[in-house]
Amino acid sequence: DGGITQSPKYLFRKEGQNVTLSCEQNLNHDAMYWYRQDPGQGLRLIYYSQIVNDFQKGDIAEGYSVSREKKESFPLTVTSAQKNPTAFYLCASRPESYYGYTFGSGTRLTVV
Amino acid sequence: AQSVTQLGSHVSVSEGALVLLRCNYSSSVPPYLFWYVQYPNQGLQLLLKYTTGATLVKGINGFEAEFKKSETSFHLTKPSAHMSDAAEYFCAVRLTGNTPLVFGKGTRLSVIA
């Protein structure tokens, strides 16, 4: 079955370390998105990509980086510059002709 | 700019009662509107969407929503709540083109037996 796979589901890292969250889709979708979710704050857009080798900053891009070398993959790196990285991270994708998103099951990152 | 306001961060209803989750939006152009549901520690699942055409939209699990342009609203309803409806619900808006979805802050629905 087609879908979006985020891995790992739970991730623990020490403060000051960079960490990369994986997002892979086999839906042949063009656009991919990263959102951060915190209790009571809804979903906030970190980065998005409409096509391979191109991406744009969202509302809270500081302290994060992404790459889009393949259509299927859109990894997110949480760098040591991100002041409060503990959160639930959601990846989503969308085909060109449709406005609704398909979401992955999320990665919960805890920095200790 | 577009924004989404969900009234009430937490709504509690009795099993079998009407569910009403409120969503208002602001947009300078006709919006595309969505409702998503999220169960604990999972991703979001699309409940229903409004793009064009009929303003009353039916979705999965017995939910429906009505687009009211004059009120800039897209409230989600279900005639009779079930225990399995307990989850967090997000309203989202998108302009035409390729701009990303903007989400509301969510409403947590509790269903009391």
Short mmCIF file of C-alpha atoms in Angstrom, two decimals:
data_model
loop_
_atom_site.label_atom_id
_atom_site.label_comp_id
_atom_site.label_asym_id
_atom_site.label_seq_id
_atom_site.Cartn_x
_atom_site.Cartn_y
_atom_site.Cartn_z
CA ASP A 1 0.00 0.00 0.00
CA GLY A 2 1.13 3.52 -0.73
CA GLY A 3 1.76 5.93 2.07
CA ILE A 4 4.19 8.07 3.99
CA THR A 5 6.66 6.52 6.39
CA GLN A 6 8.25 8.52 9.15
CA SER A 7 11.02 7.01 11.17
CA PRO A 8 11.77 6.54 13.91
CA LYS A 9 8.51 6.92 15.82
CA TYR A 10 10.33 7.97 19.00
CA LEU A 11 13.72 9.66 19.12
CA PHE A 12 15.80 10.75 22.07
CA ARG A 13 18.82 12.99 21.73
CA LYS A 14 21.13 14.91 23.98
CA GLU A 15 21.04 18.67 23.93
CA GLY A 16 23.47 20.14 21.41
CA GLN A 17 23.33 17.20 18.99
CA ASN A 18 21.95 17.40 15.48
CA VAL A 19 19.33 14.81 14.60
CA THR A 20 17.73 13.84 11.29
CA LEU A 21 14.11 12.73 10.95
CA SER A 22 13.24 10.56 7.98
CA CYS A 23 10.20 10.97 5.72
CA GLU A 24 9.67 8.70 2.72
CA GLN A 25 6.62 8.47 0.46
CA ASN A 26 5.71 6.05 -2.32
CA LEU A 27 2.65 7.96 -3.49
CA ASN A 28 4.45 9.74 -6.32
CA HIS A 29 3.43 13.03 -4.76
CA ASP A 30 5.14 16.21 -5.87
CA ALA A 31 4.96 18.38 -2.77
CA MET A 32 6.14 17.49 0.72
CA TYR A 33 5.86 19.34 4.02
CA TRP A 34 7.22 19.32 7.56
CA TYR A 35 5.09 20.53 10.45
CA ARG A 36 5.85 20.80 14.13
CA GLN A 37 3.11 20.12 16.66
CA ASP A 38 3.14 21.36 20.25
CA PRO A 39 0.24 21.04 22.72
CA GLY A 40 -2.26 23.84 22.22
CA GLN A 41 -0.40 25.36 19.29
CA GLY A 42 -1.71 23.33 16.38
CA LEU A 43 0.56 22.56 13.45
CA ARG A 44 3.24 25.04 12.45
CA LEU A 45 4.97 24.84 9.09
CA ILE A 46 8.75 24.33 9.16
CA TYR A 47 9.72 23.73 5.52
CA TYR A 48 8.07 22.59 2.32
CA SER A 49 9.14 21.46 -1.12
CA GLN A 50 7.14 21.59 -4.34
CA ILE A 51 9.71 19.83 -6.55
CA VAL A 52 13.00 18.00 -6.26
CA ASN A 53 16.02 20.16 -5.39
CA ASP A 54 13.85 23.07 -4.30
CA PHE A 55 12.36 23.97 -0.91
CA GLN A 56 11.00 26.98 0.94
CA LYS A 57 11.04 28.10 4.55
CA GLY A 58 7.87 28.00 6.53
CA ASP A 59 6.89 30.01 9.57
CA ILE A 60 9.38 28.44 12.01
CA ALA A 61 12.39 27.39 9.90
CA GLU A 62 15.09 28.69 12.26
CA GLY A 63 17.18 25.84 13.64
CA TYR A 64 16.03 23.36 11.01
CA SER A 65 17.33 22.25 7.63
CA VAL A 66 15.99 20.02 4.85
CA SER A 67 16.99 18.48 1.55
CA ARG A 68 14.99 17.15 -1.40
CA GLU A 69 17.36 15.12 -3.56
CA LYS A 70 14.73 12.55 -4.50
CA LYS A 71 11.01 12.89 -5.07
CA GLU A 72 10.31 10.21 -2.49
CA SER A 73 12.37 11.60 0.37
CA PHE A 74 12.31 14.80 2.42
CA PRO A 75 14.48 14.45 5.55
CA LEU A 76 14.43 17.09 8.28
CA THR A 77 17.49 17.90 10.37
CA VAL A 78 16.96 19.47 13.74
CA THR A 79 20.15 21.34 14.50
CA SER A 80 21.68 22.41 17.78
CA ALA A 81 20.56 25.96 16.95
CA GLN A 82 16.93 25.01 17.53
CA LYS A 83 16.30 26.28 21.06
CA ASN A 84 13.37 24.07 21.97
CA PRO A 85 13.38 20.99 19.74
CA THR A 86 11.26 18.65 21.86
CA ALA A 87 8.02 18.23 19.89
CA PHE A 88 5.96 15.97 17.65
CA TYR A 89 7.02 16.27 14.00
CA LEU A 90 4.69 15.49 11.13
CA CYS A 91 5.54 14.99 7.49
CA ALA A 92 2.91 15.31 4.76
CA SER A 93 2.70 15.10 0.99
CA ARG A 94 0.34 16.22 -1.75
CA PRO A 95 -0.01 15.39 -5.46
CA GLU A 96 0.05 18.25 -7.92
CA SER A 97 -3.64 18.30 -8.70
CA TYR A 98 -5.07 17.98 -5.20
CA TYR A 99 -5.04 20.31 -2.23
CA GLY A 100 -5.47 17.84 0.61
CA TYR A 101 -2.49 16.31 2.35
CA THR A 102 -1.56 12.76 3.28
CA PHE A 103 0.22 12.64 6.63
CA GLY A 104 2.77 10.29 8.09
CA SER A 105 2.34 8.92 11.60
CA GLY A 106 4.83 11.34 13.10
CA THR A 107 8.09 11.30 15.04
CA ARG A 108 8.19 12.33 18.68
CA LEU A 109 11.54 13.93 19.42
CA THR A 110 12.67 14.38 22.99
CA VAL A 111 15.86 16.26 23.74
CA VAL A 112 17.34 15.72 27.17
CA ALA B 1 -2.99 36.68 4.83
CA GLN B 2 -5.09 33.75 5.81
CA SER B 3 -5.79 32.43 9.26
CA VAL B 4 -7.94 29.90 10.99
CA THR B 5 -9.61 30.21 14.38
CA GLN B 6 -11.05 27.23 16.18
CA LEU B 7 -13.32 28.25 19.03
CA GLY B 8 -12.80 26.10 22.08
CA SER B 9 -9.63 24.13 22.69
CA HIS B 10 -11.67 21.42 24.41
CA VAL B 11 -15.25 20.32 23.82
CA SER B 12 -16.97 17.66 25.87
CA VAL B 13 -20.22 15.94 24.82
CA SER B 14 -22.24 12.98 26.01
CA GLU B 15 -22.43 9.85 23.90
CA GLY B 16 -25.33 10.24 21.47
CA ALA B 17 -25.35 14.04 21.67
CA LEU B 18 -24.72 16.48 18.85
CA VAL B 19 -21.11 17.32 18.09
CA LEU B 20 -20.38 20.89 16.97
CA LEU B 21 -16.80 22.05 16.45
CA ARG B 22 -16.40 25.63 15.31
CA CYS B 23 -14.01 27.00 12.70
CA ASN B 24 -13.77 30.51 11.32
CA TYR B 25 -11.31 31.63 8.69
CA SER B 26 -10.06 34.80 7.15
CA SER B 27 -9.11 34.89 3.50
CA SER B 28 -9.04 37.52 0.80
CA VAL B 29 -9.96 34.96 -1.87
CA PRO B 30 -12.35 31.99 -1.91
CA PRO B 31 -10.72 29.40 0.32
CA TYR B 32 -10.34 25.66 0.21
CA LEU B 33 -11.29 24.31 3.63
CA PHE B 34 -10.48 21.07 5.39
CA TRP B 35 -11.17 19.19 8.59
CA TYR B 36 -8.68 16.63 9.87
CA VAL B 37 -8.83 14.26 12.84
CA GLN B 38 -5.88 13.10 14.92
CA TYR B 39 -5.83 10.21 17.36
CA PRO B 40 -3.13 10.16 20.07
CA ASN B 41 0.42 9.81 18.76
CA GLN B 42 -0.74 9.46 15.18
CA GLY B 43 -0.77 11.56 12.04
CA LEU B 44 -3.74 13.49 10.72
CA GLN B 45 -6.50 11.90 8.70
CA LEU B 46 -8.70 13.85 6.31
CA LEU B 47 -12.35 13.97 7.42
CA LEU B 48 -13.76 16.17 4.69
CA LYS B 49 -12.96 19.07 2.40
CA TYR B 50 -14.65 21.96 0.65
CA THR B 51 -13.21 23.25 -2.60
CA THR B 52 -16.04 24.45 -4.82
CA GLY B 53 -19.68 23.57 -5.44
CA ALA B 54 -22.08 22.32 -2.79
CA THR B 55 -21.56 24.12 0.48
CA LEU B 56 -22.66 21.19 2.65
CA VAL B 57 -19.92 18.63 2.63
CA LYS B 58 -20.19 15.10 3.95
CA GLY B 59 -17.17 13.25 5.22
CA ILE B 60 -16.19 10.01 6.84
CA ASN B 61 -17.54 8.61 10.12
CA GLY B 62 -20.82 10.56 9.81
CA PHE B 63 -19.29 14.02 10.00
CA GLU B 64 -20.34 16.94 7.83
CA ALA B 65 -19.51 20.63 7.54
CA GLU B 66 -21.13 23.62 5.92
CA PHE B 67 -19.26 26.42 4.21
CA LYS B 68 -20.91 29.75 5.01
CA LYS B 69 -19.22 32.52 3.11
CA SER B 70 -21.19 35.30 4.78
CA GLU B 71 -20.09 34.09 8.20
CA THR B 72 -16.60 32.97 7.09
CA SER B 73 -17.26 29.72 8.88
CA PHE B 74 -16.81 26.00 8.28
CA HIS B 75 -18.20 24.31 11.38
CA LEU B 76 -18.00 20.54 11.78
CA THR B 77 -21.02 18.59 13.01
CA LYS B 78 -22.12 15.06 13.75
CA PRO B 79 -25.68 14.27 14.88
CA SER B 80 -24.77 11.62 17.43
CA ALA B 81 -21.39 11.31 19.15
CA HIS B 82 -19.73 7.96 19.60
CA MET B 83 -16.98 7.08 22.03
CA SER B 84 -14.65 6.46 19.10
CA ASP B 85 -15.01 10.12 18.04
CA ALA B 86 -12.82 11.22 20.95
CA ALA B 87 -9.79 12.78 19.28
CA GLU B 88 -8.30 16.12 18.28
CA TYR B 89 -9.80 17.92 15.32
CA PHE B 90 -8.07 20.47 13.13
CA CYS B 91 -9.55 22.93 10.68
CA ALA B 92 -7.28 24.07 7.84
CA VAL B 93 -7.50 26.59 5.02
CA ARG B 94 -5.70 26.97 1.75
CA LEU B 95 -5.85 29.53 -1.01
CA THR B 96 -5.81 28.43 -4.61
CA GLY B 97 -2.37 27.84 -5.99
CA ASN B 98 0.46 26.18 -4.16
CA THR B 99 0.40 27.88 -0.78
CA PRO B 100 0.63 25.44 2.14
CA LEU B 101 -2.28 24.65 4.40
CA VAL B 102 -2.69 26.84 7.46
CA PHE B 103 -4.04 24.95 10.46
CA GLY B 104 -6.06 26.05 13.43
CA LYS B 105 -4.84 25.22 16.92
CA GLY B 106 -7.13 22.25 17.22
CA THR B 107 -10.10 21.24 19.36
CA ARG B 108 -9.91 18.20 21.58
CA LEU B 109 -13.22 16.35 21.65
CA SER B 110 -14.08 14.23 24.68
CA VAL B 111 -17.09 11.90 24.64
CA ILE B 112 -18.64 10.98 27.98
CA ALA B 113 -20.47 7.70 28.41
#
